[in-house]
CSV table of C-alpha atoms and ligand atoms in Angstrom, one decimal:
chain,number,residue,atom,x,y,z
A,1,UNK,CA,-31.9,-8.9,38.8
A,2,UNK,CA,-33.5,-12.3,38.1
A,3,UNK,CA,-32.1,-14.7,35.4
A,4,UNK,CA,-34.9,-13.7,33.0
A,5,UNK,CA,-33.8,-10.1,33.0
A,6,UNK,CA,-30.2,-11.1,32.7
A,7,UNK,CA,-30.8,-13.3,29.7
A,8,UNK,CA,-33.0,-10.5,28.1
A,9,UNK,CA,-30.2,-8.0,28.6
A,10,UNK,CA,-27.5,-10.3,27.4
A,11,UNK,CA,-29.5,-11.2,24.2
A,12,UNK,CA,-30.1,-7.5,23.5
A,13,UNK,CA,-26.4,-6.9,24.0
A,14,UNK,CA,-25.5,-9.8,21.7
A,15,UNK,CA,-27.9,-8.7,18.9
A,16,UNK,CA,-26.6,-5.1,19.1
A,17,UNK,CA,-23.1,-6.5,18.8
A,18,UNK,CA,-24.0,-8.7,15.9
A,19,UNK,CA,-24.7,-5.6,13.7
A,20,UNK,CA,-21.6,-5.6,11.7
A,21,UNK,CA,-19.8,-2.3,10.8
A,22,UNK,CA,-19.7,-1.9,7.0
A,23,UNK,CA,-17.1,0.8,6.4
A,24,UNK,CA,-17.3,2.7,3.1
A,25,UNK,CA,-13.6,3.4,3.4
A,26,UNK,CA,-10.9,1.7,5.5
A,27,UNK,CA,-7.6,3.5,5.8
A,28,UNK,CA,-4.6,1.3,6.4
A,29,UNK,CA,-1.7,2.9,8.1
A,30,UNK,CA,1.5,1.0,9.0
A,31,UNK,CA,2.9,2.9,12.0
A,32,UNK,CA,1.9,5.7,14.4
A,33,UNK,CA,3.1,8.8,12.5
A,34,UNK,CA,1.0,7.7,9.5
A,35,UNK,CA,-2.0,6.9,11.7
A,36,UNK,CA,-2.0,10.1,13.8
A,37,UNK,CA,-2.5,12.4,10.7
A,38,UNK,CA,-6.1,11.0,10.5
A,39,UNK,CA,-6.9,11.8,14.2
A,40,UNK,CA,-8.3,15.1,15.4
A,41,UNK,CA,-9.0,16.5,11.9
A,42,UNK,CA,-12.0,18.6,11.0
A,43,UNK,CA,-13.4,16.3,8.2
A,44,UNK,CA,-14.3,13.3,10.3
A,45,UNK,CA,-13.6,11.6,13.7
A,46,UNK,CA,-12.3,8.0,13.4
A,47,UNK,CA,-11.7,8.0,17.2
A,48,UNK,CA,-15.5,8.0,17.9
A,49,UNK,CA,-15.5,4.2,18.3
A,50,UNK,CA,-12.7,1.8,18.9
A,51,UNK,CA,-13.2,-1.8,18.1
A,52,UNK,CA,-10.9,-4.5,19.5
A,53,UNK,CA,-10.2,-7.3,17.0
A,54,UNK,CA,-8.4,-10.4,18.1
A,55,UNK,CA,-5.2,-11.0,16.0
A,56,UNK,CA,-4.3,-7.4,15.4
A,57,UNK,CA,-0.8,-6.0,16.4
A,58,UNK,CA,-0.5,-5.7,20.2
A,59,UNK,CA,0.8,-2.2,19.5
A,60,UNK,CA,-2.4,-1.3,17.6
A,61,UNK,CA,-5.1,-3.6,18.9
A,62,UNK,CA,-8.1,-1.6,17.8
A,63,UNK,CA,-9.8,-0.5,14.6
A,64,UNK,CA,-10.9,3.1,14.8
A,65,UNK,CA,-14.1,4.2,13.2
A,66,UNK,CA,-16.5,7.2,12.9
A,67,UNK,CA,-19.7,7.0,15.0
A,68,UNK,CA,-21.7,5.9,12.0
A,69,UNK,CA,-19.0,3.4,10.9
A,70,UNK,CA,-18.6,4.8,7.4
A,71,UNK,CA,-14.9,5.6,7.8
A,72,UNK,CA,-12.4,3.3,9.7
A,73,UNK,CA,-8.7,3.4,10.2
A,74,UNK,CA,-6.4,0.5,11.2
A,75,UNK,CA,-2.6,0.4,11.8
A,76,UNK,CA,-1.0,-2.8,10.7
A,77,UNK,CA,2.4,-2.6,12.2
A,78,UNK,CA,5.5,-2.4,10.0
A,79,UNK,CA,7.0,-5.0,7.7
A,80,UNK,CA,5.5,-7.7,5.6
A,81,UNK,CA,4.6,-10.1,8.4
A,82,UNK,CA,2.8,-7.5,10.5
A,83,UNK,CA,0.9,-6.2,7.5
A,84,UNK,CA,-0.3,-9.7,6.4
A,85,UNK,CA,-1.1,-10.9,9.9
A,86,UNK,CA,-3.1,-7.8,10.8
A,87,UNK,CA,-5.1,-7.7,7.6
A,88,UNK,CA,-5.8,-11.4,7.7
A,89,UNK,CA,-7.1,-11.1,11.3
A,90,UNK,CA,-9.3,-8.2,10.3
A,91,UNK,CA,-10.9,-10.2,7.4
A,92,UNK,CA,-11.8,-12.9,9.9
A,93,UNK,CA,-13.5,-10.5,12.3
A,94,UNK,CA,-17.2,-10.9,12.7
A,95,UNK,CA,-17.4,-7.2,13.8
A,96,UNK,CA,-17.0,-6.0,10.2
A,97,UNK,CA,-18.7,-6.5,6.8
A,98,UNK,CA,-16.0,-5.5,4.3
A,99,UNK,CA,-17.6,-6.7,1.1
A,100,UNK,CA,-18.2,-3.2,-0.3
A,101,UNK,CA,-15.4,-1.4,1.6
A,102,UNK,CA,-12.8,0.7,-0.3
A,103,UNK,CA,-9.3,0.1,1.1
A,104,UNK,CA,-7.0,3.1,1.1
A,105,UNK,CA,-3.4,2.0,1.8
A,106,UNK,CA,-1.9,5.2,3.1
A,107,UNK,CA,1.8,5.1,4.0
A,108,UNK,CA,5.1,6.8,3.4
A,109,UNK,CA,7.9,5.4,1.3
A,110,UNK,CA,11.3,5.7,-0.3
A,111,UNK,CA,11.2,7.4,-3.7
A,112,UNK,CA,13.1,6.9,-6.9
A,113,UNK,CA,14.5,10.4,-7.9
A,114,UNK,CA,14.2,9.5,-11.6
A,115,UNK,CA,10.4,9.5,-11.2
A,116,UNK,CA,9.3,11.7,-8.3
A,117,UNK,CA,10.4,13.7,-5.3
A,118,UNK,CA,10.0,13.7,-1.6
A,119,UNK,CA,6.7,15.0,-0.3
A,120,UNK,CA,4.9,13.7,-3.4
A,121,UNK,CA,1.8,11.5,-3.2
A,122,UNK,CA,1.8,8.5,-5.6
A,123,UNK,CA,-0.8,5.9,-6.7
A,124,UNK,CA,0.4,2.5,-7.9
A,125,UNK,CA,-1.1,0.2,-10.5
A,126,UNK,CA,1.4,-2.5,-9.8
A,127,UNK,CA,2.9,-3.6,-6.5
A,128,UNK,CA,6.0,-5.7,-7.1
A,129,UNK,CA,7.6,-7.9,-4.4
A,130,UNK,CA,11.2,-7.2,-5.4
A,131,UNK,CA,12.7,-8.7,-2.2
A,132,UNK,CA,11.4,-12.2,-3.2
A,133,UNK,CA,14.6,-13.4,-4.9
A,134,UNK,CA,17.9,-15.4,-4.5
A,135,UNK,CA,20.6,-13.3,-3.0
A,136,UNK,CA,24.4,-13.6,-2.9
A,137,UNK,CA,26.5,-11.0,-1.1
A,138,UNK,CA,27.9,-8.6,-3.7
A,139,UNK,CA,31.4,-9.5,-2.5
A,140,UNK,CA,30.9,-13.1,-3.6
A,141,UNK,CA,29.1,-12.6,-6.9
A,142,UNK,CA,30.4,-13.9,-10.2
A,143,UNK,CA,32.3,-11.3,-12.2
A,144,UNK,CA,29.5,-11.0,-14.8
A,145,UNK,CA,26.7,-10.3,-12.3
A,146,UNK,CA,25.6,-6.6,-12.0
A,147,UNK,CA,24.0,-7.4,-8.6
A,148,UNK,CA,23.7,-10.1,-6.0
A,149,UNK,CA,19.9,-10.4,-6.5
A,150,UNK,CA,18.5,-12.8,-9.1
A,151,UNK,CA,15.1,-14.4,-9.5
A,152,UNK,CA,14.3,-17.7,-7.8
A,153,UNK,CA,15.1,-20.7,-9.9
A,154,UNK,CA,17.3,-18.7,-12.3
A,155,UNK,CA,21.1,-18.8,-12.8
A,156,UNK,CA,21.7,-15.0,-13.2
A,157,UNK,CA,20.1,-11.6,-12.9
A,158,UNK,CA,17.7,-10.6,-15.7
A,159,UNK,CA,16.2,-14.1,-16.1
A,160,UNK,CA,12.5,-14.5,-15.6
A,161,UNK,CA,11.8,-16.4,-12.3
A,162,UNK,CA,11.2,-20.1,-12.5
A,163,UNK,CA,9.8,-20.5,-9.0
A,164,UNK,CA,6.9,-18.2,-8.4
A,165,UNK,CA,5.3,-17.9,-5.0
A,166,UNK,CA,2.2,-15.9,-6.2
A,167,UNK,CA,3.0,-12.6,-4.4
A,168,UNK,CA,5.5,-11.3,-7.0
A,169,UNK,CA,3.0,-8.9,-8.7
A,170,UNK,CA,-0.4,-7.5,-7.8
A,171,UNK,CA,-2.3,-5.3,-10.3
A,172,UNK,CA,-4.8,-2.7,-9.0
A,173,UNK,CA,-8.0,-1.4,-10.6
A,174,UNK,CA,-6.7,1.2,-13.1
A,175,UNK,CA,-10.1,3.1,-13.3
A,176,UNK,CA,-10.2,3.4,-9.5
A,177,UNK,CA,-6.6,4.5,-9.4
A,178,UNK,CA,-7.2,7.2,-12.0
A,179,UNK,CA,-10.2,8.4,-10.0
A,180,UNK,CA,-8.2,8.5,-6.8
A,181,UNK,CA,-5.4,10.4,-8.7
A,182,UNK,CA,-7.8,13.0,-10.0
A,183,UNK,CA,-9.3,13.5,-6.5
A,184,UNK,CA,-5.9,13.8,-4.9
A,185,UNK,CA,-4.8,16.2,-7.6
A,186,UNK,CA,-7.4,18.7,-6.4
A,187,UNK,CA,-5.3,18.9,-3.1
A,188,UNK,CA,-2.0,19.4,-5.0
A,189,UNK,CA,-1.7,23.2,-4.2
A,190,UNK,CA,-2.2,22.4,-0.5
A,191,UNK,CA,0.5,19.7,-0.3
A,192,UNK,CA,2.9,20.4,2.5
A,193,UNK,CA,6.6,21.2,1.9
A,194,UNK,CA,9.4,22.4,4.1
A,195,UNK,CA,12.7,24.2,3.6
A,196,UNK,CA,14.3,21.0,4.9
A,197,UNK,CA,12.9,19.1,2.0
A,198,UNK,CA,13.8,21.7,-0.6
A,199,UNK,CA,17.4,21.5,0.7
A,200,UNK,CA,17.4,17.7,0.4
A,201,UNK,CA,16.2,17.9,-3.3
A,202,UNK,CA,18.8,20.4,-4.3
A,203,UNK,CA,21.8,18.0,-4.9
A,204,UNK,CA,19.6,15.9,-7.2
A,205,UNK,CA,18.3,18.7,-9.4
A,206,UNK,CA,21.7,19.2,-11.0
A,207,UNK,CA,21.7,15.7,-12.5
A,208,UNK,CA,19.6,15.4,-15.6
A,209,UNK,CA,18.5,11.8,-14.8
A,210,UNK,CA,17.0,13.2,-11.5
A,211,UNK,CA,15.1,16.1,-13.0
A,212,UNK,CA,11.9,14.7,-11.4
A,213,UNK,CA,13.5,15.1,-8.0
A,214,UNK,CA,13.4,18.9,-8.2
A,215,UNK,CA,10.3,21.0,-7.9
A,216,UNK,CA,7.4,20.9,-5.4
A,217,UNK,CA,5.5,17.9,-4.1
A,218,UNK,CA,2.9,16.7,-6.6
A,219,UNK,CA,0.5,13.9,-7.2
A,220,UNK,CA,2.0,11.1,-9.4
A,221,UNK,CA,0.9,7.9,-11.0
A,222,UNK,CA,3.7,5.3,-10.5
A,223,UNK,CA,4.3,1.8,-9.1
A,224,UNK,CA,5.5,0.5,-5.8
A,225,UNK,CA,8.2,-2.1,-4.8
A,226,UNK,CA,8.0,-4.1,-1.6
A,227,UNK,CA,10.9,-5.6,0.4
A,228,UNK,CA,11.3,-6.3,4.1
A,229,UNK,CA,14.8,-5.1,3.7
A,230,UNK,CA,15.0,-1.3,3.8
A,231,UNK,CA,17.5,-0.8,1.0
A,232,UNK,CA,19.4,2.3,-0.1
A,233,UNK,CA,21.8,3.1,-2.8
A,234,UNK,CA,22.1,3.3,-6.6
A,235,UNK,CA,23.1,-0.3,-7.3
A,236,UNK,CA,20.3,-1.9,-5.3
A,237,UNK,CA,17.8,0.6,-6.7
A,238,UNK,CA,18.9,-0.1,-10.2
A,239,UNK,CA,18.7,-3.9,-9.6
A,240,UNK,CA,15.2,-3.5,-8.3
A,241,UNK,CA,14.2,-1.2,-11.2
A,242,UNK,CA,15.2,-4.2,-13.3
A,243,UNK,CA,13.3,-6.6,-11.2
A,244,UNK,CA,10.2,-4.5,-11.3
A,245,UNK,CA,10.3,-4.4,-15.1
A,246,UNK,CA,11.1,-8.1,-15.4
A,247,UNK,CA,8.4,-9.3,-13.1
A,248,UNK,CA,5.7,-7.2,-14.9
A,249,UNK,CA,7.0,-7.9,-18.4
A,250,UNK,CA,8.1,-4.2,-18.7
A,251,UNK,CA,4.8,-2.8,-17.6
A,252,UNK,CA,5.8,-1.3,-14.3
A,253,UNK,CA,8.4,1.2,-13.2
A,254,UNK,CA,8.8,1.6,-9.5
A,255,UNK,CA,8.9,5.0,-7.9
A,256,UNK,CA,8.2,4.1,-4.3
A,257,UNK,CA,9.8,1.6,-2.0
A,258,UNK,CA,8.0,0.2,1.1
A,259,UNK,CA,7.9,-2.8,3.4
A,260,UNK,CA,4.2,-3.9,3.4
A,261,UNK,CA,2.1,-3.5,0.3
A,262,UNK,CA,2.6,-6.9,-1.4
A,263,UNK,CA,1.8,-8.5,2.0
A,264,UNK,CA,-1.3,-6.4,2.6
A,265,UNK,CA,-2.5,-7.1,-0.9
A,266,UNK,CA,-1.9,-10.9,-0.6
A,267,UNK,CA,-4.1,-10.9,2.6
A,268,UNK,CA,-6.8,-8.9,0.7
A,269,UNK,CA,-6.5,-11.3,-2.2
A,270,UNK,CA,-7.2,-14.3,0.0
A,271,UNK,CA,-10.2,-12.4,1.3
A,272,UNK,CA,-11.4,-11.7,-2.2
A,273,UNK,CA,-11.3,-15.4,-3.0
A,274,UNK,CA,-14.0,-16.0,-0.4
A,275,UNK,CA,-15.8,-12.7,-1.4
A,276,UNK,CA,-15.0,-11.2,2.0
A,277,UNK,CA,-13.6,-8.2,0.2
A,278,UNK,CA,-13.6,-6.8,-3.4
A,279,UNK,CA,-10.0,-6.7,-4.8
A,280,UNK,CA,-11.0,-4.0,-7.3
A,281,UNK,CA,-11.7,-1.6,-4.4
A,282,UNK,CA,-8.1,-1.1,-3.3
A,283,UNK,CA,-6.1,2.1,-3.6
A,284,UNK,CA,-2.4,2.0,-3.0
A,285,UNK,CA,-1.3,5.5,-2.0
A,286,UNK,CA,2.3,6.1,-0.9
A,287,UNK,CA,3.9,9.4,-0.2
A,288,UNK,CA,7.6,10.0,-0.6
A,289,UNK,CA,9.5,10.5,2.6
A,290,UNK,CA,13.1,9.8,1.6
A,291,UNK,CA,15.1,9.2,-1.6
A,292,UNK,CA,16.1,5.6,-2.3
A,293,UNK,CA,19.6,6.5,-3.4
A,294,UNK,CA,22.0,9.3,-2.8
A,295,UNK,CA,22.7,12.2,-5.2
A,296,UNK,CA,25.7,12.0,-7.6
A,297,UNK,CA,29.0,12.0,-5.7
A,298,UNK,CA,27.5,11.0,-2.4
A,299,UNK,CA,28.0,7.5,-0.8
A,300,UNK,CA,25.1,5.1,-0.5
A,301,UNK,CA,24.8,5.6,3.3
A,302,UNK,CA,24.3,9.4,3.1
A,303,UNK,CA,20.6,9.2,2.6
A,304,UNK,CA,20.0,6.3,5.0
A,305,UNK,CA,22.1,7.7,7.9
A,306,UNK,CA,22.1,11.4,7.1
A,307,UNK,CA,20.6,14.0,9.5
A,308,UNK,CA,16.9,14.9,10.1
A,309,UNK,CA,14.2,12.5,9.2
A,310,UNK,CA,12.2,14.5,6.7
A,311,UNK,CA,8.9,12.7,6.9
A,312,UNK,CA,6.7,15.5,8.2
A,313,UNK,CA,5.5,16.6,4.7
A,314,UNK,CA,5.0,13.0,3.5
A,315,UNK,CA,2.8,12.0,6.4
A,316,UNK,CA,0.8,15.2,6.3
A,317,UNK,CA,0.4,14.8,2.5
A,318,UNK,CA,-1.2,11.4,3.0
A,319,UNK,CA,-4.0,13.1,4.9
A,320,UNK,CA,-4.1,16.2,2.7
A,321,UNK,CA,-4.5,14.2,-0.5
A,322,UNK,CA,-6.2,11.1,1.0
A,323,UNK,CA,-9.0,13.0,2.7
A,324,UNK,CA,-10.3,14.1,-0.7
A,325,UNK,CA,-10.6,10.5,-1.7
A,326,UNK,CA,-12.2,9.4,1.5
A,327,UNK,CA,-14.8,12.2,1.4
A,328,UNK,CA,-15.6,11.7,-2.2
A,329,UNK,CA,-16.4,8.0,-1.7
A,330,UNK,CA,-18.3,8.5,1.5
A,331,UNK,CA,-20.4,11.4,0.3
A,332,UNK,CA,-20.8,10.1,-3.3
A,333,UNK,CA,-21.7,6.6,-2.1
A,334,UNK,CA,-24.5,6.0,-4.6
A,335,UNK,CA,-21.9,6.2,-7.3
A,336,UNK,CA,-19.4,4.0,-5.4
A,337,UNK,CA,-21.6,1.4,-3.7
A,338,UNK,CA,-21.7,-0.9,-6.8
A,339,UNK,CA,-18.0,-0.6,-7.4
A,340,UNK,CA,-15.8,1.2,-9.9
A,341,UNK,CA,-15.7,-1.2,-12.9
A,342,UNK,CA,-12.2,-2.4,-13.8
A,343,UNK,CA,-11.3,-2.6,-17.5
A,344,UNK,CA,-7.8,-3.9,-16.9
A,345,UNK,CA,-6.7,-7.2,-15.3
A,346,UNK,CA,-7.0,-7.0,-11.5
A,347,UNK,CA,-5.3,-9.5,-9.2
A,348,UNK,CA,-2.2,-11.6,-8.7
A,349,UNK,CA,0.4,-13.3,-10.9
A,350,UNK,CA,-1.4,-16.6,-10.7
A,351,UNK,CA,-4.7,-15.3,-12.0
A,352,UNK,CA,-6.4,-16.5,-8.8
A,353,UNK,CA,-9.4,-14.2,-9.1
A,354,UNK,CA,-10.0,-15.1,-12.7
A,355,UNK,CA,-8.9,-13.4,-16.0
A,356,UNK,CA,-5.5,-13.5,-17.7
A,357,UNK,CA,-2.7,-11.5,-16.0
A,358,UNK,CA,-1.0,-9.2,-18.5
A,359,UNK,CA,2.3,-10.2,-16.9
A,360,UNK,CA,3.9,-13.5,-15.8
A,361,UNK,CA,3.4,-17.0,-17.2
A,362,UNK,CA,-0.4,-16.8,-17.5
A,363,UNK,CA,-3.3,-17.9,-15.3
A,364,UNK,CA,-2.8,-21.1,-13.3
A,365,UNK,CA,-6.6,-21.6,-13.3
A,366,UNK,CA,-7.3,-21.5,-17.0
A,367,UNK,CA,-8.6,-17.9,-16.8
A,368,UNK,CA,-11.3,-18.8,-14.3
A,369,UNK,CA,-11.4,-17.9,-10.7
A,370,UNK,CA,-9.7,-20.4,-8.4
A,371,UNK,CA,-12.1,-22.6,-6.5
A,372,UNK,CA,-11.8,-22.2,-2.7
B,401,LIG,C1,-21.2,9.3,8.4
B,401,LIG,O1,-20.2,10.1,9.0
B,401,LIG,C2,-19.3,10.7,8.0
B,401,LIG,C3,-18.2,11.5,8.7
B,401,LIG,O2,-18.1,11.2,10.0
B,401,LIG,C4,-20.2,11.6,7.1
B,401,LIG,O3,-19.4,12.2,6.1
B,401,LIG,C5,-21.3,10.8,6.5
B,401,LIG,O4,-22.1,11.7,5.7
B,401,LIG,C6,-22.1,10.1,7.5
B,401,LIG,N1,-23.2,9.4,7.0
B,401,LIG,C7,-23.1,8.3,6.2
B,401,LIG,C8,-24.4,7.6,5.8
B,401,LIG,O5,-22.1,7.8,5.9
B,402,LIG,C1,-10.4,5.6,21.0
B,402,LIG,O1,-9.0,5.5,21.2
B,402,LIG,C2,-8.3,6.7,21.3
B,402,LIG,C3,-6.9,6.4,21.6
B,402,LIG,O2,-6.4,5.5,20.7
B,402,LIG,C4,-8.9,7.7,22.3
B,402,LIG,O3,-8.3,8.9,22.3
B,402,LIG,C5,-10.4,7.8,22.1
B,402,LIG,O4,-10.9,8.6,23.2
B,402,LIG,C6,-11.1,6.5,22.1
B,402,LIG,N1,-12.5,6.7,21.8
B,402,LIG,C7,-13.4,6.2,22.6
B,402,LIG,C8,-14.8,6.5,22.1
B,402,LIG,O5,-13.2,5.7,23.6
B,403,LIG,C1,4.1,22.0,6.6
B,403,LIG,O1,3.8,21.5,7.8
B,403,LIG,C2,4.6,22.1,8.9
B,403,LIG,C3,4.3,21.3,10.1
B,403,LIG,O2,2.9,21.4,10.4
B,403,LIG,C4,4.2,23.6,9.0
B,403,LIG,O3,5.0,24.2,9.9
B,403,LIG,C5,4.5,24.3,7.6
B,403,LIG,O4,4.0,25.6,7.6
B,403,LIG,C6,3.7,23.5,6.5
B,403,LIG,N1,4.1,24.1,5.2
B,403,LIG,C7,3.3,24.3,4.2
B,403,LIG,C8,3.8,24.8,3.0
B,403,LIG,O5,2.1,24.0,4.3
B,404,LIG,C1,19.9,-3.6,-15.0
B,404,LIG,O1,19.6,-4.1,-16.3
B,404,LIG,C2,20.4,-3.5,-17.3
B,404,LIG,C3,19.9,-4.0,-18.7
B,404,LIG,O2,19.8,-5.4,-18.7
B,404,LIG,C4,21.9,-3.9,-17.1
B,404,LIG,O3,22.7,-3.4,-18.0
B,404,LIG,C5,22.3,-3.4,-15.7
B,404,LIG,O4,23.6,-3.9,-15.4
B,404,LIG,C6,21.3,-3.9,-14.6
B,404,LIG,N1,21.6,-3.3,-13.4
B,404,LIG,C7,21.7,-3.9,-12.2
B,404,LIG,C8,22.2,-3.2,-11.0
B,404,LIG,O5,21.3,-5.1,-12.0
B,405,LIG,C1,6.3,-12.4,-19.5
B,405,LIG,O1,7.6,-12.7,-19.7
B,405,LIG,C2,8.0,-14.0,-19.6
B,405,LIG,C3,9.5,-14.2,-19.7
B,405,LIG,O2,9.9,-13.6,-20.9
B,405,LIG,C4,7.2,-14.9,-20.6
B,405,LIG,O3,7.5,-16.2,-20.4
B,405,LIG,C5,5.7,-14.6,-20.4
B,405,LIG,O4,5.0,-15.3,-21.3
B,405,LIG,C6,5.4,-13.2,-20.5
B,405,LIG,N1,4.0,-13.0,-20.1
B,405,LIG,C7,3.2,-12.2,-20.8
B,405,LIG,C8,1.8,-12.1,-20.3
B,405,LIG,O5,3.5,-11.6,-21.8
C-alpha cells in the first residue's frame, strides 16, 4: 500500500471516529451488580459497541452503547472519588456529545424505614452531602451534643454551616422527576420482591414510626443523602435526617443513603457550567437494598453485619422501573429533545448555574450564572 492510500484510509478512519455519539439517555451505574441488570435484556443492547474513554475506572474502562448510540451505560466505580473522577473524564471525552443527553443515575441504596421499604424505587429532588461535616467520636462529645457530627464552622449540631464547599445540596428538575416517577409507576406491579425481603421487613412493621417499611416495593418520591462512610444505626440516621433538613432549610427528607450522588452531580454541574451537559436533564433514581437502621430492640450492627445480602430485588427493580424511563425518552425524543422545562430552582447551593437557590445563604453570583 503506498503512502497516498495509507493517508486516505487514515483520514477516513479519523473522520469516522470524529462523529461523536450523542446518547439520548446515559445510565450511570456504580458497580457491577447495578450494571449487569442492563445487559442481555430484550428492550435494547448496550453491549453493541464499547467505547474506551481515558480516565474511566480501570475496573470499568468502557462506555457501553446501543448500535445507534441512543442509549449508553457507564459504571463509575464506588464512592465519591470514583464517581466524580469517572464522570469528569467522560465529560472531557471527544467521543461523546452530551449536550442533550438525559442522565439516569441508577443505583442501589440504604433506606430510611420511616419513608420507604427495601425493594422500592425512589426519585430524589435533593441530593444532600451529609458526610461533609466536622466529626468528633461519640465517646468524646460534650454532654449536650446528640451526635458527633456538626456542620463545618459551627460549634454544635443543629447550627447552619458557616463554611460551605458548594457540594452540600444539589436540586434536580422537579418536572423531570415527576415525569420519571409517573413512568416508573407504570412498572410498579412488576417490581421484584422475595420472601427474603418480606422477612426482613417484618420486624419493622410492628413499630408505628416504621409503617412505611411494611408492604410491597413501590415507586416513591424522596430525597437522597451522600456520604463516603457507609453508616448504619438509629443515632447516625437521625443525625443525618437533621443534617438533610438543616442543609435544605427543611425542604428535604432523606429516604436513601448512598456513596456517590453528590459527587456525580458536582461533576455534572461543572460540565453544565461549560454547556457540556444540561443539568436539568438528570434523574436520580435509587432503589432500596438495605435498611439504614435496625428495627426496635436490635443493635446497630444487626442490619450491617446480618445474614444474606438482599440486593437482588433492588438491582432488578432499577432495570424494571428504569427501562420505562429510558424507552419513553428514546422513543418520544421529539418531546424530549428540547428538554423538560424546570419550574423550580435547579443547581447547587452556590447558585452557580444562575437563579436563587431555595436553600442555603443565597446565590454567590447575584442570581446570574457563574462566568467560566
Ligand atoms: C436506536 O436504538 C434503540 C434501541 O436500541 C431504539 O429504541 C431506537 O428507536 C433506535 N433509533 C433511534 C433514532 O434512537
Ligand atoms: C462489549 O463488552 C462486553 C463485555 O463488557 C462484551 O460482552 C461485548 O461482546 C462487547 N461488545 C462488542 C461489540 O465487542
Ligand atoms: C424476583 O427475582 C428473582 C430472581 O430473578 C426470581 O426468582 C423471583 O421469582 C422474582 N420475584 C418476583 C415477584 O418477580
Ligand atoms: C435531631 O434534631 C432534634 C431536634 O433538634 C434533636 O432533638 C435530636 O437530638 C437530634 N438528633 C440527633 C441524633 O442529632
Ligand atoms: C436557610 O437557613 C439559613 C440558616 O437559618 C439562613 O441563613 C438562610 O437565609 C436560609 N435560606 C433560605 C433560602 O431561606
